[in-house]
Coordinates of C-alpha atoms in Angstrom, one line a residue:
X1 CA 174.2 -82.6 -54.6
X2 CA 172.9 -84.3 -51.8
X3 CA 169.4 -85.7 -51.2
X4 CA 169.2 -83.6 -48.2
X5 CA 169.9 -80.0 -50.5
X6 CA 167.2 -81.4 -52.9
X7 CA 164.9 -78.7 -54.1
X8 CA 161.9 -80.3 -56.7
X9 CA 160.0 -78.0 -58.8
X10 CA 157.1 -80.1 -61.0
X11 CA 156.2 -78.2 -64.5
X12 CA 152.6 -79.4 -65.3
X13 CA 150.0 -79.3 -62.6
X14 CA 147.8 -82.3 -64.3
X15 CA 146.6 -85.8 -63.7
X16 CA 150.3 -86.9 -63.4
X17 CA 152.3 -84.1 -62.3
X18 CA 149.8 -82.7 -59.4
X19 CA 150.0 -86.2 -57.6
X20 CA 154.2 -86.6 -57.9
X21 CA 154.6 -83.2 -56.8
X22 CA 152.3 -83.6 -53.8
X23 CA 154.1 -87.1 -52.7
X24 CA 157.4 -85.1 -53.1
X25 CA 156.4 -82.2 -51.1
X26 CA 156.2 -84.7 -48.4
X27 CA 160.1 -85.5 -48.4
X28 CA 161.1 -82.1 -50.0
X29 CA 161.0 -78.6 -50.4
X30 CA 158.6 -78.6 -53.5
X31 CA 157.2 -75.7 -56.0
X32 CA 154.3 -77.5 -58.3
X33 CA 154.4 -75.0 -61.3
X34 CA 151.6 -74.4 -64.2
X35 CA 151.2 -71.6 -66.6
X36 CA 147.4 -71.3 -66.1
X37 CA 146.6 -69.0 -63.0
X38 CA 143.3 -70.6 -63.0
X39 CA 144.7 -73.7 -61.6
X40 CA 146.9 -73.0 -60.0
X41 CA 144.4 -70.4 -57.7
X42 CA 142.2 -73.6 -57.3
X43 CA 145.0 -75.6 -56.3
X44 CA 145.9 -73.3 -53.5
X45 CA 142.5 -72.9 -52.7
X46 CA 143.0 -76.2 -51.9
X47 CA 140.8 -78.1 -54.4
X48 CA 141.8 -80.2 -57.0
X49 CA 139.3 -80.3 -59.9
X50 CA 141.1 -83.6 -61.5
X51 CA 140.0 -85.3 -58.1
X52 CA 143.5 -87.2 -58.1
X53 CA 144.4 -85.4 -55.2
X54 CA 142.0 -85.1 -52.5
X55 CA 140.7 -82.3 -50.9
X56 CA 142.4 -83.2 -47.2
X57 CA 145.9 -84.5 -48.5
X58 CA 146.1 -81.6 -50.9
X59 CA 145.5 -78.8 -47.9
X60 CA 147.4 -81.1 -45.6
X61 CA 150.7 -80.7 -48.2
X62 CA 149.7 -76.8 -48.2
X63 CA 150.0 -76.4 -44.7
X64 CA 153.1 -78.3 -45.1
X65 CA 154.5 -76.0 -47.2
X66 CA 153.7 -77.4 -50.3
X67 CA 153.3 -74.2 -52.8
X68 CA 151.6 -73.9 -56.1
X69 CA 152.7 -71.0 -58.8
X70 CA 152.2 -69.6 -61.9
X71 CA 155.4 -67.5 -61.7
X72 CA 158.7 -68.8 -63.0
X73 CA 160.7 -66.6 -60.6
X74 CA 159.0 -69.1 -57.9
X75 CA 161.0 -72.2 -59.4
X76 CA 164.4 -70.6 -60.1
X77 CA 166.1 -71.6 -56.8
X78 CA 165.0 -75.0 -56.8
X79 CA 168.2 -77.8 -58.4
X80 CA 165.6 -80.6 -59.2
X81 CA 163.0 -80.1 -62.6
X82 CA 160.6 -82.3 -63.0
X83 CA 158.8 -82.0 -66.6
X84 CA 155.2 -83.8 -66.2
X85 CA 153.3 -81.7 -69.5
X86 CA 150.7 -83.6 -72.0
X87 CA 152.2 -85.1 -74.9
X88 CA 148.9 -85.5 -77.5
X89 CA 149.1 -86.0 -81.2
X90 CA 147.7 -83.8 -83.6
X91 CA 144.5 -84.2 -86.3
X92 CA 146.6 -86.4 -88.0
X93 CA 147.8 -88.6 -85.0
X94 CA 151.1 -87.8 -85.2
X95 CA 153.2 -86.5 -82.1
X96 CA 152.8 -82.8 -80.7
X97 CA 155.7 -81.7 -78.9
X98 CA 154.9 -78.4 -78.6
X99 CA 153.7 -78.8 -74.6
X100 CA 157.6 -80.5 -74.2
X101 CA 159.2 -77.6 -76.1
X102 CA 157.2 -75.0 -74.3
X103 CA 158.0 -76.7 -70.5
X104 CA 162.1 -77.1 -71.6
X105 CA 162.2 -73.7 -72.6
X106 CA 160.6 -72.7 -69.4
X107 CA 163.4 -75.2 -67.2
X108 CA 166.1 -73.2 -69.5
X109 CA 165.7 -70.3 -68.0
X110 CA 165.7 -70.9 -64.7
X111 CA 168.4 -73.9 -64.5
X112 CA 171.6 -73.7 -63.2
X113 CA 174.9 -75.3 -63.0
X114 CA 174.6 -78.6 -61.2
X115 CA 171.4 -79.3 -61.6
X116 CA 168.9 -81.8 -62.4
X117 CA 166.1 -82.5 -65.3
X118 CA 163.7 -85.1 -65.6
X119 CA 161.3 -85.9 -67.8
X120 CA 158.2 -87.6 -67.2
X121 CA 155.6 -86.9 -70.3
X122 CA 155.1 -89.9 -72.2
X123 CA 157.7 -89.9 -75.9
X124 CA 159.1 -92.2 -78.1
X125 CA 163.2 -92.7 -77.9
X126 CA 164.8 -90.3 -78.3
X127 CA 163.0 -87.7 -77.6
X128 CA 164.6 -86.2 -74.2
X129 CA 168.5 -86.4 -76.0
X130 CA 167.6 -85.2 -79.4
X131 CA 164.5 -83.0 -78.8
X132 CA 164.0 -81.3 -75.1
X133 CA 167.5 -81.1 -73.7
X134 CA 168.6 -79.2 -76.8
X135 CA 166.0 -76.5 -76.2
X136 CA 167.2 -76.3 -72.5
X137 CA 171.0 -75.5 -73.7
X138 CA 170.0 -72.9 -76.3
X139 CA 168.4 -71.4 -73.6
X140 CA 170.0 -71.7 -71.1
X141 CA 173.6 -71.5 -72.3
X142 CA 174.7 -75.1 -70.2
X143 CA 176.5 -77.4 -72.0
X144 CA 174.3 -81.1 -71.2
X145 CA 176.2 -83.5 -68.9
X146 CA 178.8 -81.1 -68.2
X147 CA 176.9 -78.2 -66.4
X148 CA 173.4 -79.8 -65.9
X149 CA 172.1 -83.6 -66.2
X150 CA 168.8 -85.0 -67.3
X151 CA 166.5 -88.1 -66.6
X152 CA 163.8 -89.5 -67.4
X153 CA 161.3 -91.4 -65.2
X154 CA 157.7 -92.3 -67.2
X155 CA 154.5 -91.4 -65.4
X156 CA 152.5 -94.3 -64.5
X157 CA 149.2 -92.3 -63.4
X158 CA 146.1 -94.0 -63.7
X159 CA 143.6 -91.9 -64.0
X160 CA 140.3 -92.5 -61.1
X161 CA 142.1 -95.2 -59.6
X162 CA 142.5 -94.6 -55.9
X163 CA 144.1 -98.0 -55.2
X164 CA 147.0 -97.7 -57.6
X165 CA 148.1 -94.2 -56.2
X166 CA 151.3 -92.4 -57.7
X167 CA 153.6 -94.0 -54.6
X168 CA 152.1 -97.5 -55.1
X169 CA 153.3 -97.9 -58.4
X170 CA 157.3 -98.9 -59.5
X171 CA 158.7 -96.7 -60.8
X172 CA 161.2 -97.0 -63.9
X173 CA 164.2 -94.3 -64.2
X174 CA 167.5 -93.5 -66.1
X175 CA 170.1 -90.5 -65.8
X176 CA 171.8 -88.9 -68.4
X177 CA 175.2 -90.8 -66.0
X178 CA 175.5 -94.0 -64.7
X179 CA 175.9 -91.2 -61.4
X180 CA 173.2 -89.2 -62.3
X181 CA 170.9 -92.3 -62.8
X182 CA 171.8 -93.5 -59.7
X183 CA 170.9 -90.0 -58.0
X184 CA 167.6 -89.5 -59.9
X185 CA 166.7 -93.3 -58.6
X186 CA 167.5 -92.2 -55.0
X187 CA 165.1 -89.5 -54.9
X188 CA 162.1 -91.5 -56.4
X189 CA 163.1 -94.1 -54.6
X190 CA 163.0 -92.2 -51.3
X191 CA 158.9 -91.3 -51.9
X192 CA 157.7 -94.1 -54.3
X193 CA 156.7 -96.8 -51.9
X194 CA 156.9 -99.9 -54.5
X195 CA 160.0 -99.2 -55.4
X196 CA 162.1 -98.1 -58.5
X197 CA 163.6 -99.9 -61.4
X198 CA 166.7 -97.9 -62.8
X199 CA 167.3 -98.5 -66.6
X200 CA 170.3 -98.7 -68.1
X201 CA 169.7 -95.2 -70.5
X202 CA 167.5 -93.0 -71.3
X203 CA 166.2 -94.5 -74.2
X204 CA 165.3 -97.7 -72.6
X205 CA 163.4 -95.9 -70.0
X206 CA 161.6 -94.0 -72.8
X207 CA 160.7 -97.1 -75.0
X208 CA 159.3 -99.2 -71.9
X209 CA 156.7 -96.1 -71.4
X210 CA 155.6 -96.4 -74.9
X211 CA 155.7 -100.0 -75.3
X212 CA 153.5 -100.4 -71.9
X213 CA 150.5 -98.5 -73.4
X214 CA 150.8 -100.1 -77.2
X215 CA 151.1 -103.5 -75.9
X216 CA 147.6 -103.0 -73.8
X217 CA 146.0 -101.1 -77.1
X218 CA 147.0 -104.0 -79.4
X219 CA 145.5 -106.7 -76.6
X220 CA 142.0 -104.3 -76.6
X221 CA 142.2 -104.2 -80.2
X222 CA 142.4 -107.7 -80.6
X223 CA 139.6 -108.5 -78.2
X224 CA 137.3 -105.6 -79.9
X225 CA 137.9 -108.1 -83.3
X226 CA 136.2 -110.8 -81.2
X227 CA 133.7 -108.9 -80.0
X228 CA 132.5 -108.0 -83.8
X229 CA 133.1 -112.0 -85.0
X230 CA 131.4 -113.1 -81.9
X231 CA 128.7 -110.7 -82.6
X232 CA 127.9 -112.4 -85.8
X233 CA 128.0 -115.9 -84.7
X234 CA 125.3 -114.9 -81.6
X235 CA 127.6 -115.6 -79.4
X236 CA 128.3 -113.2 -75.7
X237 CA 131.9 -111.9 -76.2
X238 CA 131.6 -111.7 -72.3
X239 CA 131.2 -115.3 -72.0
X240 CA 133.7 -116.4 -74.2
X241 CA 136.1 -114.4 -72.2
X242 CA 135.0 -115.5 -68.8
X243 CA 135.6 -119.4 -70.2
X244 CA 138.9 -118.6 -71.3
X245 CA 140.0 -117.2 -68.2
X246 CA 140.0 -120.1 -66.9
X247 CA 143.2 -120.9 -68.1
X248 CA 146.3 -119.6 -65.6
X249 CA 147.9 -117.8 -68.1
X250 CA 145.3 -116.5 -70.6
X251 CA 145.5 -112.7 -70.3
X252 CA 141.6 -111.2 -69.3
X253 CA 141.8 -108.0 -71.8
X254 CA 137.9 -107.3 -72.5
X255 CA 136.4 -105.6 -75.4
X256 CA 135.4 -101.3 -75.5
X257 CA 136.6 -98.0 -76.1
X258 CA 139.8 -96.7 -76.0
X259 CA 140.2 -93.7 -75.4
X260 CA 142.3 -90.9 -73.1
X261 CA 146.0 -89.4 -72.9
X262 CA 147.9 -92.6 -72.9
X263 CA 146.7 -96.2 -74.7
X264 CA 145.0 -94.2 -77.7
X265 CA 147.9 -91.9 -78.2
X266 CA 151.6 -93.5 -77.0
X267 CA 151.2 -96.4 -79.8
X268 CA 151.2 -93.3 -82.7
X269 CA 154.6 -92.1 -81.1
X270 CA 156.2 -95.3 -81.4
X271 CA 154.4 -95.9 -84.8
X272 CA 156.0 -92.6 -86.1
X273 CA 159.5 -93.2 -84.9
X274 CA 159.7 -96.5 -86.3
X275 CA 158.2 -94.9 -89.3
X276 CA 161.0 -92.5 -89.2
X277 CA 163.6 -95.7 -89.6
X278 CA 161.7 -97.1 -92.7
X279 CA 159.7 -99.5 -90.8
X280 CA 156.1 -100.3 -91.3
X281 CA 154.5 -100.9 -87.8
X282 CA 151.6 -103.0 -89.2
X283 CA 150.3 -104.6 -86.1
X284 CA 150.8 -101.1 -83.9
X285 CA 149.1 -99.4 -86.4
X286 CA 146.4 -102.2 -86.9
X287 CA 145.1 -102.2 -83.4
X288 CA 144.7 -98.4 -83.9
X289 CA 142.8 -98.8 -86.7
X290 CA 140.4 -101.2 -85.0
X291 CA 140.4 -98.9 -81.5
X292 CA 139.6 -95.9 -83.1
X293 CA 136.6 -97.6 -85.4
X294 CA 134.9 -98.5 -82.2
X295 CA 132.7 -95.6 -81.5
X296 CA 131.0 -96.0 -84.8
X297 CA 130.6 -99.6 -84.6
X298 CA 128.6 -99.5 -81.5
X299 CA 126.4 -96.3 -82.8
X300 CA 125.8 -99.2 -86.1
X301 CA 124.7 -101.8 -83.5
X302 CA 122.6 -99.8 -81.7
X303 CA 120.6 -98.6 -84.8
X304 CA 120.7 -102.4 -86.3
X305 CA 119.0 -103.3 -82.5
X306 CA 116.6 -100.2 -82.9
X307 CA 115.5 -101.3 -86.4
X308 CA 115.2 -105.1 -85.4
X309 CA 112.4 -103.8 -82.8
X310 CA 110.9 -101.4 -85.1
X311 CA 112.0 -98.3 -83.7
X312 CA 112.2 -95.2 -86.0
X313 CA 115.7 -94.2 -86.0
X314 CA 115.5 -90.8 -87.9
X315 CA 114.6 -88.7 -84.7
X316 CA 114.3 -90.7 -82.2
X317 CA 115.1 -89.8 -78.9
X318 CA 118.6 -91.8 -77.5
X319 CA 120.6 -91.2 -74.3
X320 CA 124.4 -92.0 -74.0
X321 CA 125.1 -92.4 -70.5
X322 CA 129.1 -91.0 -69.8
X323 CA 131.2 -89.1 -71.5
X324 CA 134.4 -89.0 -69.8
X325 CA 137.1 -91.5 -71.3
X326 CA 137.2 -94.2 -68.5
X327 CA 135.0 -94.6 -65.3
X328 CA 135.1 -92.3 -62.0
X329 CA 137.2 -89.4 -63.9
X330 CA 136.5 -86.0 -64.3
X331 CA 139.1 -86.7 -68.1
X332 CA 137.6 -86.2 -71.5
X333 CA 140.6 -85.5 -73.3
X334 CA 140.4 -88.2 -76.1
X335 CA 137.0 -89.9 -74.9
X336 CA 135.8 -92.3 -77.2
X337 CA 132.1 -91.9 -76.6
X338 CA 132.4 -88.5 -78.6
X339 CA 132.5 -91.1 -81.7
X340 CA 129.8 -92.9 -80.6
X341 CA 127.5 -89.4 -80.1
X342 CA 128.7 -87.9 -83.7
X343 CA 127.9 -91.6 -85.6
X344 CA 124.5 -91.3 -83.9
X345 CA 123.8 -88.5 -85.0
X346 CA 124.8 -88.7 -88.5
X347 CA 122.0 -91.9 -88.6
X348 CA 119.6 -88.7 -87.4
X349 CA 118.5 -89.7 -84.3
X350 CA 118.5 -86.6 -81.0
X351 CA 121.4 -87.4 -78.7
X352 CA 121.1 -86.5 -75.1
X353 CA 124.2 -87.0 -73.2
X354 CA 124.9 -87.4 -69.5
X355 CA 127.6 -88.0 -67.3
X356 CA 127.8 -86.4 -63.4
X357 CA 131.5 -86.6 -64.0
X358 CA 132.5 -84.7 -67.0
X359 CA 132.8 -80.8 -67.4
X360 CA 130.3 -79.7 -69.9
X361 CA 132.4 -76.7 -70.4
X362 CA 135.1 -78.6 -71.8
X363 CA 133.3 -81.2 -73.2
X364 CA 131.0 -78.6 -75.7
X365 CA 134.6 -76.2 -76.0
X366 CA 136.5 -79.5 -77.0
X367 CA 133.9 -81.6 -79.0
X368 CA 131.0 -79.2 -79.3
X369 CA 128.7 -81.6 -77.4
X370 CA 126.3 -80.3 -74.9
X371 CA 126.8 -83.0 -71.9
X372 CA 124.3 -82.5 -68.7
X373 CA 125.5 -83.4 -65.0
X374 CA 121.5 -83.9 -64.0
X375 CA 119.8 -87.3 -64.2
X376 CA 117.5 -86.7 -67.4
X377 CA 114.1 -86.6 -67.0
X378 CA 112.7 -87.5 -70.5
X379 CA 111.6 -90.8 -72.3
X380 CA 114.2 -92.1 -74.6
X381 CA 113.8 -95.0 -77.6
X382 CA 117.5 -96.3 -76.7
X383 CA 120.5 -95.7 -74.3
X384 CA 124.0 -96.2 -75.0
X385 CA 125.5 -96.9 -71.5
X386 CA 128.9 -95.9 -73.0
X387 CA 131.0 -95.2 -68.9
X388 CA 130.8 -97.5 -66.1
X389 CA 130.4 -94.6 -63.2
X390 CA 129.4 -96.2 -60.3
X391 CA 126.6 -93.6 -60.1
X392 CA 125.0 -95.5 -62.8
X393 CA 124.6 -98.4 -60.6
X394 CA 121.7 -96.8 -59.0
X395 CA 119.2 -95.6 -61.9
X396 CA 116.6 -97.4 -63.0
X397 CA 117.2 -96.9 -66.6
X398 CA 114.4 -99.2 -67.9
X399 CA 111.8 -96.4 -66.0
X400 CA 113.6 -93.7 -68.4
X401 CA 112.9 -95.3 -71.3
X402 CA 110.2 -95.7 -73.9
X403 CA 107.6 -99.3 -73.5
X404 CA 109.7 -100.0 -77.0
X405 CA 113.3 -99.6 -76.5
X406 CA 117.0 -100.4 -76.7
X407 CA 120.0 -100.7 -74.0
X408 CA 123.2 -101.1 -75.2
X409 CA 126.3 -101.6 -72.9
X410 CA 129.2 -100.4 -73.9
X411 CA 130.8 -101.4 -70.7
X412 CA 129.1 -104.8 -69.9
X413 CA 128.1 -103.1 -66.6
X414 CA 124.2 -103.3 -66.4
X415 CA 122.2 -106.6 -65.7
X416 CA 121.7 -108.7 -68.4
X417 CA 117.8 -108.9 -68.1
X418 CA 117.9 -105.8 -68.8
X419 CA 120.0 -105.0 -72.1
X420 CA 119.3 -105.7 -75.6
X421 CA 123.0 -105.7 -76.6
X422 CA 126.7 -105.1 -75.4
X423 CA 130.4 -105.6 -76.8

């Protein structure tokens, strides 16, 4: 195959694979594929409700031939499968593959002799070999590296950023061949404007994904555990930070929530698969613990402030402001601040929530929290400013509260004046 004869179908129409099928479309024929008709009718209405596409570049690829379906017969001439499906973990935070299963079961019956694989959807090693391309022979009936090849190339999305865009990110991928992974690199190479780092295998290229997301948990994690120690001593995490930063090589994590489909979940993939060698990942697995306590450690904080000034915590009025898992994003999947609204409501208080970003559809389907897109109107006894939307910028948030109140920033995004406490 030839670059020119290059024929890309994306499976998985989300944050990561909407964006890489759009910046392919640009170089090649390209089919973006999703099994829910819903999207894909909104996509080809042109909108694109994750808002990592915009509206112009998104009816621009259209018109460009760009074609969005929900029909498998629409992907079966194309020689080039790209696999971009979520990749969560279950109650008990260990690895779902069934997305991964589902999408190489789909490639399987429309591949063909001579072509191509690759999978973006963040896993721990091993996972493409021994897991997907298995399910893409039985049903297929092609023999792996001798009648089709595979890749894989992580996704490197950041969600609401508009600076770090798909193309102006590098780009690390393998082949299933020294040939192949030569090939795969050529085609990303030809779209991804910052270039393209070719690993040596498969695995490699897989553990580098994982490792990216559990080395930035751990360094959260780490700076959260300030935050608390720093909390006790009186002392403004946020300070501390700002001093130390002063050195050229001291590394300016900050303290908050983590949450969302990457840094909360890729460290209990690796976790597991060391687990699965009879290896105890006790710092992986620490910085979890610590990540995943933060929700209820700020609802604590805010009720300690609230009892400090003599507010009456068992039904008094609160407002958390944001609900989506990072700032200027449309995601909740994994948000953070969902902790932070159930732990405030177990000390009894009446939660409003607000966020002009988030869906409240999906937020009360997922986490049975009613979340408003309208600026609330009421008098509150404390806010949790939990997201650091740039909307919130503009409201006085002093005016919606009560003569007695708390502010707490999550996000250490509001003036200080005007804040009672933050991490």
């Amino acid at each position: 195959m030839e670059l020119k004869d290059v024929k890309i179908a994306v499976i998985g129409l989300g944050y990561v694979g909407l964006p890489l099928a759009r910046l392919f479309s640009t170089k090649y024929k390209t089919v973006g594929f999703d099994m829910n008709p819903n999207r894909v009718q909104a996509l080809m209405a042109g909108h694109d409700a994750t808002f990592e596409v915009s509206d112009e570049l998104l009816q621009s690829a259209l018109k460009n031939g760009f074609v969005c379906s929900s029909n498998i017969e629409d992907i079966r001439d194309c020689n080039f499968y790209v696999v971009a499906v979520p990749t969560p973990v279950d109650k008990n935070n260990a690895p779902d593959l069934a997305p991964l299963y589902g999408a190489s079961t789909t490639v399987g019956k429309v591949i063909s002799k001579g072509n191509i694989v690759v999978y973006e959807s963040t896993v721990y090693p091993g996972v493409t070999e021994d897991e997907c391309l298995p399910v893409v022979e039985q049903v297929s009936g092609l023999k792996f590296n001798v009648d089709f090849f595979a890749g894989y190339s992580p996704e490197r999305i950041n969600p609401g950023d508009k600076q770090h865009t798909v193309e102006k990110i590098k780009k690390v991928t393998s082949g299933s061949t020294p040939e192949i992974g030569q090939f795969i690199n050529s085609v990303y190479s030809s779209v991804i404007s910052a270039g393209t780092h070719l690993a040596p295998s498969i695995k490699v290229a897989e553990a580098a994904k994982v490792i990216e997301n559990s080395q930035r948990d751990i360094n959260i994690a780490f700076v959260n555990e300030l935050s608390k120690i720093f909390t006790r001593m009186g002392i403004d995490t946020n300070d501390v930070l700002e001093a130390a930063s002063t050195k050229w090589n001291f590394l300016p994590f900050k303290p908050g929530l983590v949450g969302g489909h990457c840094i909360s979940v890729d460290p209990y993939y690796l976790a597991q698969c060391a687990q699965r060698l009879g290896y105890n990942p006790e710092i992986i697995l620490a910085g979890r613990r610590m990540n995943d306590g933060m929700g209820e450690y700020v609802a604590t904080q805010v009720v300690k402030l609230m009892i400090k000034k003599g507010i009456r915590v068992l039904h008094g009025k609160i407002l958390v402001m944001g609900f989506t898992f990072k700032e200027n994003c449309p995601d909740v999947r994994n948000t953070k601040v969902a902790d932070i609204v159930k732990a405030l409501k177990d000390f009894g208080l009446d939660v409003e929530v607000y966020d002009p970003w988030a869906n409240s559809q999906v937020a009360e389907h997922e986490y049975n929290i009613k979340v408003s897109n309208q600026i609330p109107t009421n008098k509150y006894d404390a806010a949790v400013v939990a997201v650091a939307h740039n909307e919130f910028k503009n409201i006085d948030i002093v005016s919606m509260m009560n003569a007695n109140h708390v502010i707490f920033d999550v996000k250490a995004f509001m003036p200080r004046d005007i804040i009672d406490g933050r991490l």
